Amino acid sequence: YYLKYNHFMKKVIVASTNPVKINTTEIGFAKMFPEETFDISGISAESGVSAQPVSEKETLQGALNRANNVSKLSPDSDYWVGIEGGLEEIDGNMEAFAWIVVKSKEGTIGKGRTGSFFLPSKVAALVKEGKELGDAEDIVFGKTNSKQSNGAVGILTNDVLTRTTFYEPAV
């Protein structure tokens, strides 16, 4: 029974082992395809961009690169998902957002972008000094590894939005 059932299960590989990215992909796919069953897992894949992308273009390229790179690491899958968080400076303020790229085995590529929010000046200053957003928010807010839990958006909204729920509509 399991082999027969598993045959119809679609395999999705997220280009990350971050539980937030895997979880938000599970939620997004379940909502988009409620009649389908998915086996979703994560494999770390290179973004080919800087550790902390600092433009819309670089962030989208990172998500696309991750989806393409993980498709080479697990070519027998049905879908590959690249999720890249990025920043852009606008009028001296630092905007945070993410791009999501979903690639199908047929070669179709879908792209989605989250909304955005602005970072507090103390966090933005640390990012400008070269810290990744996750590290900067941990320093400023006294957290540990927040990028694998609620993220900056969760900290700033008191978990009204979390990194998972923030990414979900874009997935």
Short mmCIF file of N, CA and C in Angstrom, two decimals:
data_model
loop_
_atom_site.label_atom_id
_atom_site.label_comp_id
_atom_site.label_asym_id
_atom_site.label_seq_id
_atom_site.Cartn_x
_atom_site.Cartn_y
_atom_site.Cartn_z
N TYR A 1 0.83 -1.20 0.00
CA TYR A 1 0.00 0.00 0.00
C TYR A 1 0.88 1.26 0.00
N TYR A 2 1.91 1.28 0.84
CA TYR A 2 2.74 2.47 0.93
C TYR A 2 3.40 2.80 -0.41
N LEU A 3 3.95 1.80 -1.09
CA LEU A 3 4.61 2.06 -2.37
C LEU A 3 3.61 2.58 -3.41
N LYS A 4 2.43 2.00 -3.43
CA LYS A 4 1.40 2.46 -4.36
C LYS A 4 1.01 3.91 -4.04
N TYR A 5 0.79 4.20 -2.76
CA TYR A 5 0.43 5.55 -2.33
C TYR A 5 1.57 6.52 -2.62
N ASN A 6 2.78 6.12 -2.29
CA ASN A 6 3.95 6.97 -2.45
C ASN A 6 4.20 7.31 -3.92
N HIS A 7 3.79 6.41 -4.82
CA HIS A 7 3.98 6.64 -6.25
C HIS A 7 3.29 7.93 -6.71
N PHE A 8 2.17 8.25 -6.09
CA PHE A 8 1.40 9.43 -6.48
C PHE A 8 1.82 10.69 -5.73
N MET A 9 2.69 10.53 -4.76
CA MET A 9 3.15 11.67 -3.97
C MET A 9 4.16 12.48 -4.80
N LYS A 10 3.97 13.78 -4.83
CA LYS A 10 4.89 14.67 -5.54
C LYS A 10 6.06 15.02 -4.62
N LYS A 11 7.26 14.99 -5.17
CA LYS A 11 8.46 15.28 -4.39
C LYS A 11 8.86 16.73 -4.61
N VAL A 12 9.01 17.46 -3.50
CA VAL A 12 9.39 18.87 -3.52
C VAL A 12 10.68 19.02 -2.71
N ILE A 13 11.66 19.67 -3.31
CA ILE A 13 12.91 19.92 -2.60
C ILE A 13 13.10 21.42 -2.43
N VAL A 14 13.25 21.84 -1.18
CA VAL A 14 13.54 23.23 -0.85
C VAL A 14 15.06 23.37 -0.81
N ALA A 15 15.56 24.46 -1.39
CA ALA A 15 17.00 24.68 -1.47
C ALA A 15 17.56 25.24 -0.17
N SER A 16 17.22 24.57 0.93
CA SER A 16 17.67 25.00 2.26
C SER A 16 17.30 23.93 3.26
N THR A 17 18.05 23.86 4.35
CA THR A 17 17.67 22.99 5.45
C THR A 17 17.02 23.78 6.58
N ASN A 18 16.80 25.08 6.36
CA ASN A 18 16.17 25.93 7.37
C ASN A 18 14.72 25.48 7.56
N PRO A 19 14.34 25.09 8.78
CA PRO A 19 12.97 24.60 9.01
C PRO A 19 11.89 25.60 8.64
N VAL A 20 12.16 26.89 8.76
CA VAL A 20 11.17 27.91 8.37
C VAL A 20 10.86 27.80 6.88
N LYS A 21 11.88 27.67 6.06
CA LYS A 21 11.69 27.61 4.61
C LYS A 21 10.99 26.31 4.19
N ILE A 22 11.30 25.22 4.86
CA ILE A 22 10.65 23.95 4.55
C ILE A 22 9.18 24.01 4.99
N ASN A 23 8.92 24.50 6.19
CA ASN A 23 7.56 24.59 6.71
C ASN A 23 6.68 25.51 5.87
N THR A 24 7.19 26.66 5.49
CA THR A 24 6.37 27.58 4.69
C THR A 24 6.08 27.00 3.31
N THR A 25 7.01 26.20 2.78
CA THR A 25 6.77 25.53 1.49
C THR A 25 5.68 24.48 1.66
N GLU A 26 5.72 23.72 2.75
CA GLU A 26 4.66 22.73 3.01
C GLU A 26 3.29 23.40 3.07
N ILE A 27 3.20 24.51 3.79
CA ILE A 27 1.93 25.22 3.94
C ILE A 27 1.46 25.77 2.60
N GLY A 28 2.37 26.42 1.86
CA GLY A 28 2.01 27.01 0.57
C GLY A 28 1.54 25.97 -0.44
N PHE A 29 2.26 24.85 -0.55
CA PHE A 29 1.86 23.80 -1.49
C PHE A 29 0.54 23.17 -1.09
N ALA A 30 0.33 22.96 0.20
CA ALA A 30 -0.94 22.37 0.68
C ALA A 30 -2.12 23.28 0.35
N LYS A 31 -1.92 24.59 0.45
CA LYS A 31 -3.01 25.52 0.15
C LYS A 31 -3.27 25.63 -1.35
N MET A 32 -2.19 25.59 -2.14
CA MET A 32 -2.36 25.72 -3.60
C MET A 32 -2.88 24.43 -4.24
N PHE A 33 -2.49 23.30 -3.68
CA PHE A 33 -2.84 22.00 -4.25
C PHE A 33 -3.46 21.11 -3.18
N PRO A 34 -4.67 21.44 -2.70
CA PRO A 34 -5.25 20.70 -1.57
C PRO A 34 -5.53 19.23 -1.87
N GLU A 35 -5.65 18.85 -3.14
CA GLU A 35 -5.95 17.46 -3.50
C GLU A 35 -4.68 16.62 -3.67
N GLU A 36 -3.52 17.28 -3.66
CA GLU A 36 -2.25 16.58 -3.88
C GLU A 36 -1.59 16.22 -2.55
N THR A 37 -0.69 15.27 -2.61
CA THR A 37 0.12 14.90 -1.45
C THR A 37 1.58 15.14 -1.81
N PHE A 38 2.31 15.77 -0.90
CA PHE A 38 3.70 16.14 -1.17
C PHE A 38 4.64 15.56 -0.14
N ASP A 39 5.81 15.18 -0.64
CA ASP A 39 6.94 14.80 0.20
C ASP A 39 7.92 15.96 0.08
N ILE A 40 8.02 16.78 1.12
CA ILE A 40 8.82 18.00 1.06
C ILE A 40 10.01 17.87 2.01
N SER A 41 11.19 18.12 1.46
CA SER A 41 12.40 18.09 2.28
C SER A 41 13.35 19.18 1.80
N GLY A 42 14.42 19.37 2.55
CA GLY A 42 15.36 20.42 2.21
C GLY A 42 16.77 19.90 1.98
N ILE A 43 17.44 20.51 1.03
CA ILE A 43 18.85 20.25 0.74
C ILE A 43 19.51 21.61 0.60
N SER A 44 20.60 21.81 1.27
CA SER A 44 21.32 23.08 1.17
C SER A 44 21.85 23.26 -0.26
N ALA A 45 21.59 24.42 -0.85
CA ALA A 45 22.05 24.71 -2.20
C ALA A 45 22.56 26.15 -2.26
N GLU A 46 23.60 26.37 -3.01
CA GLU A 46 24.23 27.68 -3.12
C GLU A 46 23.32 28.70 -3.80
N SER A 47 23.40 29.94 -3.32
CA SER A 47 22.62 31.03 -3.92
C SER A 47 23.39 31.72 -5.04
N GLY A 48 24.71 31.65 -4.98
CA GLY A 48 25.52 32.33 -5.99
C GLY A 48 25.52 33.84 -5.86
N VAL A 49 24.96 34.35 -4.77
CA VAL A 49 24.96 35.79 -4.50
C VAL A 49 25.58 35.99 -3.12
N SER A 50 25.71 37.23 -2.69
CA SER A 50 26.30 37.48 -1.38
C SER A 50 25.44 36.88 -0.26
N ALA A 51 26.08 36.61 0.88
CA ALA A 51 25.38 36.00 2.01
C ALA A 51 24.16 36.83 2.43
N GLN A 52 24.25 38.14 2.29
CA GLN A 52 23.12 39.02 2.56
C GLN A 52 22.87 39.88 1.33
N PRO A 53 21.99 39.42 0.43
CA PRO A 53 21.71 40.22 -0.77
C PRO A 53 21.18 41.61 -0.39
N VAL A 54 21.64 42.62 -1.12
CA VAL A 54 21.28 44.00 -0.78
C VAL A 54 20.62 44.74 -1.95
N SER A 55 19.88 44.00 -2.76
CA SER A 55 19.06 44.65 -3.79
C SER A 55 17.97 43.67 -4.21
N GLU A 56 16.94 44.21 -4.79
CA GLU A 56 15.84 43.42 -5.32
C GLU A 56 16.37 42.41 -6.34
N LYS A 57 17.20 42.91 -7.26
CA LYS A 57 17.73 42.08 -8.34
C LYS A 57 18.59 40.93 -7.80
N GLU A 58 19.49 41.23 -6.87
CA GLU A 58 20.37 40.20 -6.32
C GLU A 58 19.57 39.16 -5.53
N THR A 59 18.54 39.59 -4.83
CA THR A 59 17.72 38.67 -4.04
C THR A 59 16.96 37.71 -4.95
N LEU A 60 16.34 38.23 -5.99
CA LEU A 60 15.63 37.38 -6.95
C LEU A 60 16.61 36.41 -7.62
N GLN A 61 17.79 36.89 -7.98
CA GLN A 61 18.79 36.02 -8.60
C GLN A 61 19.20 34.90 -7.65
N GLY A 62 19.33 35.22 -6.37
CA GLY A 62 19.68 34.21 -5.38
C GLY A 62 18.62 33.11 -5.27
N ALA A 63 17.35 33.50 -5.27
CA ALA A 63 16.26 32.51 -5.21
C ALA A 63 16.25 31.64 -6.46
N LEU A 64 16.43 32.26 -7.61
CA LEU A 64 16.47 31.51 -8.88
C LEU A 64 17.66 30.55 -8.90
N ASN A 65 18.82 31.04 -8.49
CA ASN A 65 20.02 30.19 -8.45
C ASN A 65 19.82 29.00 -7.50
N ARG A 66 19.22 29.25 -6.36
CA ARG A 66 18.99 28.16 -5.40
C ARG A 66 18.08 27.09 -6.01
N ALA A 67 16.98 27.53 -6.64
CA ALA A 67 16.06 26.56 -7.26
C ALA A 67 16.77 25.77 -8.36
N ASN A 68 17.53 26.45 -9.19
CA ASN A 68 18.26 25.76 -10.26
C ASN A 68 19.33 24.83 -9.70
N ASN A 69 20.06 25.28 -8.69
CA ASN A 69 21.14 24.46 -8.12
C ASN A 69 20.60 23.22 -7.40
N VAL A 70 19.50 23.36 -6.68
CA VAL A 70 18.95 22.20 -5.97
C VAL A 70 18.32 21.22 -6.97
N SER A 71 17.87 21.71 -8.13
CA SER A 71 17.32 20.80 -9.14
C SER A 71 18.41 19.88 -9.69
N LYS A 72 19.65 20.35 -9.68
CA LYS A 72 20.79 19.51 -10.12
C LYS A 72 21.18 18.51 -9.03
N LEU A 73 20.98 18.88 -7.76
CA LEU A 73 21.32 18.00 -6.65
C LEU A 73 20.29 16.89 -6.45
N SER A 74 19.06 17.15 -6.85
CA SER A 74 17.97 16.16 -6.70
C SER A 74 17.11 16.17 -7.97
N PRO A 75 17.66 15.67 -9.08
CA PRO A 75 16.98 15.78 -10.37
C PRO A 75 15.69 14.96 -10.50
N ASP A 76 15.45 14.02 -9.60
CA ASP A 76 14.26 13.17 -9.69
C ASP A 76 13.03 13.77 -9.02
N SER A 77 13.10 15.02 -8.60
CA SER A 77 11.96 15.65 -7.92
C SER A 77 10.97 16.25 -8.91
N ASP A 78 9.80 16.63 -8.38
CA ASP A 78 8.76 17.26 -9.20
C ASP A 78 8.85 18.78 -9.17
N TYR A 79 9.27 19.32 -8.02
CA TYR A 79 9.40 20.77 -7.85
C TYR A 79 10.64 21.07 -7.02
N TRP A 80 11.20 22.25 -7.30
CA TRP A 80 12.34 22.75 -6.52
C TRP A 80 12.02 24.18 -6.12
N VAL A 81 12.33 24.53 -4.88
CA VAL A 81 11.96 25.84 -4.34
C VAL A 81 13.20 26.56 -3.82
N GLY A 82 13.41 27.77 -4.32
CA GLY A 82 14.47 28.63 -3.82
C GLY A 82 13.86 29.82 -3.10
N ILE A 83 14.30 30.06 -1.87
CA ILE A 83 13.80 31.17 -1.06
C ILE A 83 15.00 32.00 -0.63
N GLU A 84 14.95 33.29 -0.94
CA GLU A 84 16.07 34.17 -0.62
C GLU A 84 15.56 35.44 0.03
N GLY A 85 16.02 35.71 1.25
CA GLY A 85 15.69 36.96 1.92
C GLY A 85 16.67 38.03 1.49
N GLY A 86 16.17 39.23 1.31
CA GLY A 86 17.04 40.32 0.87
C GLY A 86 16.68 41.65 1.49
N LEU A 87 17.54 42.61 1.21
CA LEU A 87 17.38 43.97 1.73
C LEU A 87 17.62 44.97 0.62
N GLU A 88 17.04 46.13 0.76
CA GLU A 88 17.31 47.22 -0.16
C GLU A 88 17.22 48.53 0.61
N GLU A 89 18.20 49.39 0.38
CA GLU A 89 18.18 50.68 1.06
C GLU A 89 17.35 51.66 0.23
N ILE A 90 16.41 52.30 0.92
CA ILE A 90 15.53 53.28 0.27
C ILE A 90 15.52 54.54 1.13
N ASP A 91 16.03 55.62 0.58
CA ASP A 91 16.06 56.91 1.28
C ASP A 91 16.66 56.79 2.69
N GLY A 92 17.73 56.01 2.82
CA GLY A 92 18.41 55.87 4.09
C GLY A 92 17.81 54.83 5.02
N ASN A 93 16.68 54.24 4.63
CA ASN A 93 16.04 53.20 5.43
C ASN A 93 16.29 51.84 4.78
N MET A 94 16.31 50.79 5.59
CA MET A 94 16.58 49.44 5.09
C MET A 94 15.28 48.64 5.03
N GLU A 95 14.90 48.25 3.81
CA GLU A 95 13.70 47.46 3.56
C GLU A 95 14.07 45.98 3.51
N ALA A 96 13.27 45.13 4.15
CA ALA A 96 13.48 43.68 4.15
C ALA A 96 12.33 42.98 3.42
N PHE A 97 12.65 41.92 2.68
CA PHE A 97 11.67 41.18 1.88
C PHE A 97 12.30 39.86 1.48
N ALA A 98 11.57 39.02 0.75
CA ALA A 98 12.13 37.78 0.22
C ALA A 98 11.52 37.49 -1.14
N TRP A 99 12.30 36.81 -1.96
CA TRP A 99 11.83 36.29 -3.24
C TRP A 99 11.77 34.77 -3.15
N ILE A 100 10.74 34.19 -3.75
CA ILE A 100 10.57 32.75 -3.81
C ILE A 100 10.48 32.35 -5.27
N VAL A 101 11.23 31.33 -5.66
CA VAL A 101 11.16 30.79 -7.02
C VAL A 101 10.83 29.31 -6.91
N VAL A 102 9.78 28.89 -7.66
CA VAL A 102 9.40 27.48 -7.72
C VAL A 102 9.60 27.02 -9.15
N LYS A 103 10.35 25.95 -9.30
CA LYS A 103 10.64 25.38 -10.62
C LYS A 103 10.02 23.98 -10.69
N SER A 104 9.33 23.69 -11.80
CA SER A 104 8.73 22.36 -11.96
C SER A 104 9.61 21.50 -12.86
N LYS A 105 9.38 20.17 -12.80
CA LYS A 105 10.17 19.27 -13.63
C LYS A 105 9.91 19.50 -15.11
N GLU A 106 8.80 20.15 -15.44
CA GLU A 106 8.53 20.49 -16.85
C GLU A 106 9.29 21.74 -17.28
N GLY A 107 9.92 22.42 -16.33
CA GLY A 107 10.71 23.61 -16.65
C GLY A 107 9.99 24.92 -16.40
N THR A 108 8.74 24.86 -15.97
CA THR A 108 8.01 26.08 -15.66
C THR A 108 8.59 26.71 -14.40
N ILE A 109 8.70 28.04 -14.41
CA ILE A 109 9.22 28.75 -13.26
C ILE A 109 8.19 29.77 -12.79
N GLY A 110 7.87 29.70 -11.50
CA GLY A 110 6.99 30.68 -10.88
C GLY A 110 7.78 31.51 -9.90
N LYS A 111 7.44 32.80 -9.80
CA LYS A 111 8.14 33.70 -8.89
C LYS A 111 7.13 34.42 -8.03
N GLY A 112 7.46 34.59 -6.77
CA GLY A 112 6.61 35.35 -5.85
C GLY A 112 7.48 36.15 -4.91
N ARG A 113 6.98 37.31 -4.53
CA ARG A 113 7.73 38.17 -3.60
C ARG A 113 6.85 38.45 -2.39
N THR A 114 7.47 38.45 -1.24
CA THR A 114 6.75 38.81 -0.02
C THR A 114 6.46 40.31 -0.03
N GLY A 115 5.69 40.73 0.94
CA GLY A 115 5.59 42.15 1.22
C GLY A 115 6.93 42.60 1.78
N SER A 116 7.00 43.80 2.26
CA SER A 116 8.25 44.28 2.82
C SER A 116 7.98 45.06 4.10
N PHE A 117 9.03 45.22 4.87
CA PHE A 117 8.96 46.02 6.09
C PHE A 117 10.32 46.68 6.28
N PHE A 118 10.34 47.74 7.06
CA PHE A 118 11.58 48.46 7.29
C PHE A 118 12.19 48.07 8.63
N LEU A 119 13.50 47.97 8.62
CA LEU A 119 14.23 47.56 9.82
C LEU A 119 14.50 48.74 10.74
N PRO A 120 14.56 48.49 12.04
CA PRO A 120 14.97 49.54 12.97
C PRO A 120 16.39 49.99 12.63
N SER A 121 16.69 51.23 12.93
CA SER A 121 17.99 51.80 12.56
C SER A 121 19.17 51.05 13.16
N LYS A 122 19.04 50.51 14.37
CA LYS A 122 20.15 49.76 14.99
C LYS A 122 20.44 48.48 14.21
N VAL A 123 19.40 47.81 13.75
CA VAL A 123 19.59 46.59 12.95
C VAL A 123 20.20 46.96 11.60
N ALA A 124 19.66 48.00 10.97
CA ALA A 124 20.16 48.44 9.66
C ALA A 124 21.64 48.83 9.74
N ALA A 125 22.03 49.48 10.83
CA ALA A 125 23.43 49.90 10.99
C ALA A 125 24.35 48.68 11.03
N LEU A 126 23.95 47.63 11.73
CA LEU A 126 24.77 46.41 11.79
C LEU A 126 24.86 45.73 10.43
N VAL A 127 23.75 45.75 9.69
CA VAL A 127 23.76 45.18 8.34
C VAL A 127 24.72 45.96 7.45
N LYS A 128 24.69 47.27 7.56
CA LYS A 128 25.59 48.11 6.76
C LYS A 128 27.06 47.86 7.11
N GLU A 129 27.30 47.39 8.34
CA GLU A 129 28.67 47.04 8.77
C GLU A 129 29.09 45.67 8.27
N GLY A 130 28.16 44.93 7.63
CA GLY A 130 28.50 43.63 7.06
C GLY A 130 27.85 42.42 7.70
N LYS A 131 27.01 42.61 8.71
CA LYS A 131 26.32 41.49 9.35
C LYS A 131 25.15 41.04 8.47
N GLU A 132 24.84 39.75 8.54
CA GLU A 132 23.61 39.26 7.91
C GLU A 132 22.44 39.70 8.79
N LEU A 133 21.26 39.84 8.19
CA LEU A 133 20.09 40.31 8.93
C LEU A 133 19.83 39.46 10.17
N GLY A 134 19.86 38.13 10.03
CA GLY A 134 19.59 37.25 11.17
C GLY A 134 20.54 37.50 12.34
N ASP A 135 21.82 37.70 12.03
CA ASP A 135 22.80 37.97 13.08
C ASP A 135 22.55 39.34 13.71
N ALA A 136 22.25 40.32 12.88
CA ALA A 136 22.00 41.69 13.37
C ALA A 136 20.78 41.73 14.29
N GLU A 137 19.70 41.07 13.91
CA GLU A 137 18.50 41.09 14.76
C GLU A 137 18.76 40.34 16.06
N ASP A 138 19.54 39.25 16.02
CA ASP A 138 19.87 38.53 17.25
C ASP A 138 20.64 39.43 18.21
N ILE A 139 21.58 40.20 17.68
CA ILE A 139 22.38 41.10 18.51
C ILE A 139 21.50 42.19 19.14
N VAL A 140 20.72 42.85 18.31
CA VAL A 140 19.91 43.98 18.79
C VAL A 140 18.81 43.54 19.75
N PHE A 141 18.17 42.40 19.46
CA PHE A 141 17.03 41.98 20.27
C PHE A 141 17.36 40.89 21.28
N GLY A 142 18.65 40.51 21.38
CA GLY A 142 19.06 39.51 22.36
C GLY A 142 18.48 38.14 22.10
N LYS A 143 18.38 37.75 20.84
CA LYS A 143 17.82 36.45 20.45
C LYS A 143 18.95 35.51 20.01
N THR A 144 18.59 34.26 19.74
CA THR A 144 19.53 33.28 19.23
C THR A 144 18.90 32.58 18.03
N ASN A 145 19.56 32.64 16.89
CA ASN A 145 19.14 31.96 15.67
C ASN A 145 17.68 32.25 15.29
N SER A 146 17.29 33.51 15.36
CA SER A 146 15.91 33.89 15.06
C SER A 146 15.54 33.64 13.61
N LYS A 147 16.54 33.57 12.71
CA LYS A 147 16.21 33.34 11.30
C LYS A 147 15.66 31.93 11.06
N GLN A 148 15.84 31.04 12.04
CA GLN A 148 15.24 29.71 11.92
C GLN A 148 14.00 29.57 12.78
N SER A 149 13.48 30.71 13.24
CA SER A 149 12.21 30.69 13.96
C SER A 149 11.32 31.82 13.47
N ASN A 150 11.08 32.84 14.28
CA ASN A 150 10.13 33.88 13.88
C ASN A 150 10.72 34.98 13.01
N GLY A 151 12.04 35.12 12.97
CA GLY A 151 12.69 36.11 12.11
C GLY A 151 12.46 37.54 12.57
N ALA A 152 13.03 38.47 11.82
CA ALA A 152 12.89 39.90 12.15
C ALA A 152 11.43 40.32 12.15
N VAL A 153 10.67 39.84 11.18
CA VAL A 153 9.27 40.25 11.10
C VAL A 153 8.49 39.76 12.32
N GLY A 154 8.82 38.59 12.85
CA GLY A 154 8.18 38.09 14.06
C GLY A 154 8.55 38.90 15.28
N ILE A 155 9.83 39.24 15.37
CA ILE A 155 10.29 40.06 16.50
C ILE A 155 9.60 41.42 16.47
N LEU A 156 9.55 42.04 15.30
CA LEU A 156 9.00 43.40 15.18
C LEU A 156 7.49 43.46 15.31
N THR A 157 6.79 42.36 15.00
CA THR A 157 5.33 42.35 15.09
C THR A 157 4.82 41.58 16.30
N ASN A 158 5.74 41.20 17.21
CA ASN A 158 5.37 40.38 18.36
C ASN A 158 4.65 39.11 17.91
N ASP A 159 5.15 38.52 16.82
CA ASP A 159 4.66 37.28 16.22
C ASP A 159 3.24 37.36 15.64
N VAL A 160 2.75 38.55 15.40
CA VAL A 160 1.51 38.66 14.62
C VAL A 160 1.78 38.07 13.23
N LEU A 161 2.95 38.38 12.69
CA LEU A 161 3.49 37.71 11.50
C LEU A 161 4.77 37.03 11.95
N THR A 162 5.04 35.85 11.43
CA THR A 162 6.33 35.19 11.65
C THR A 162 7.00 35.06 10.30
N ARG A 163 8.23 34.64 10.30
CA ARG A 163 8.92 34.45 9.04
C ARG A 163 8.16 33.43 8.17
N THR A 164 7.61 32.40 8.80
CA THR A 164 6.82 31.40 8.06
C THR A 164 5.58 32.02 7.43
N THR A 165 4.77 32.73 8.22
CA THR A 165 3.53 33.30 7.68
C THR A 165 3.81 34.45 6.72
N PHE A 166 4.94 35.11 6.87
CA PHE A 166 5.34 36.19 5.97
C PHE A 166 5.70 35.64 4.59
N TYR A 167 6.39 34.49 4.55
CA TYR A 167 6.80 33.88 3.28
C TYR A 167 5.66 33.14 2.58
N GLU A 168 4.72 32.62 3.36
CA GLU A 168 3.69 31.74 2.85
C GLU A 168 2.93 32.24 1.62
N PRO A 169 2.39 33.47 1.59
CA PRO A 169 1.66 33.90 0.39
C PRO A 169 2.54 33.94 -0.87
N ALA A 170 3.81 34.24 -0.72
CA ALA A 170 4.70 34.29 -1.89
C ALA A 170 4.99 32.89 -2.41
N VAL A 171 5.05 31.89 -1.50
CA VAL A 171 5.23 30.51 -1.95
C VAL A 171 4.02 30.09 -2.75
#
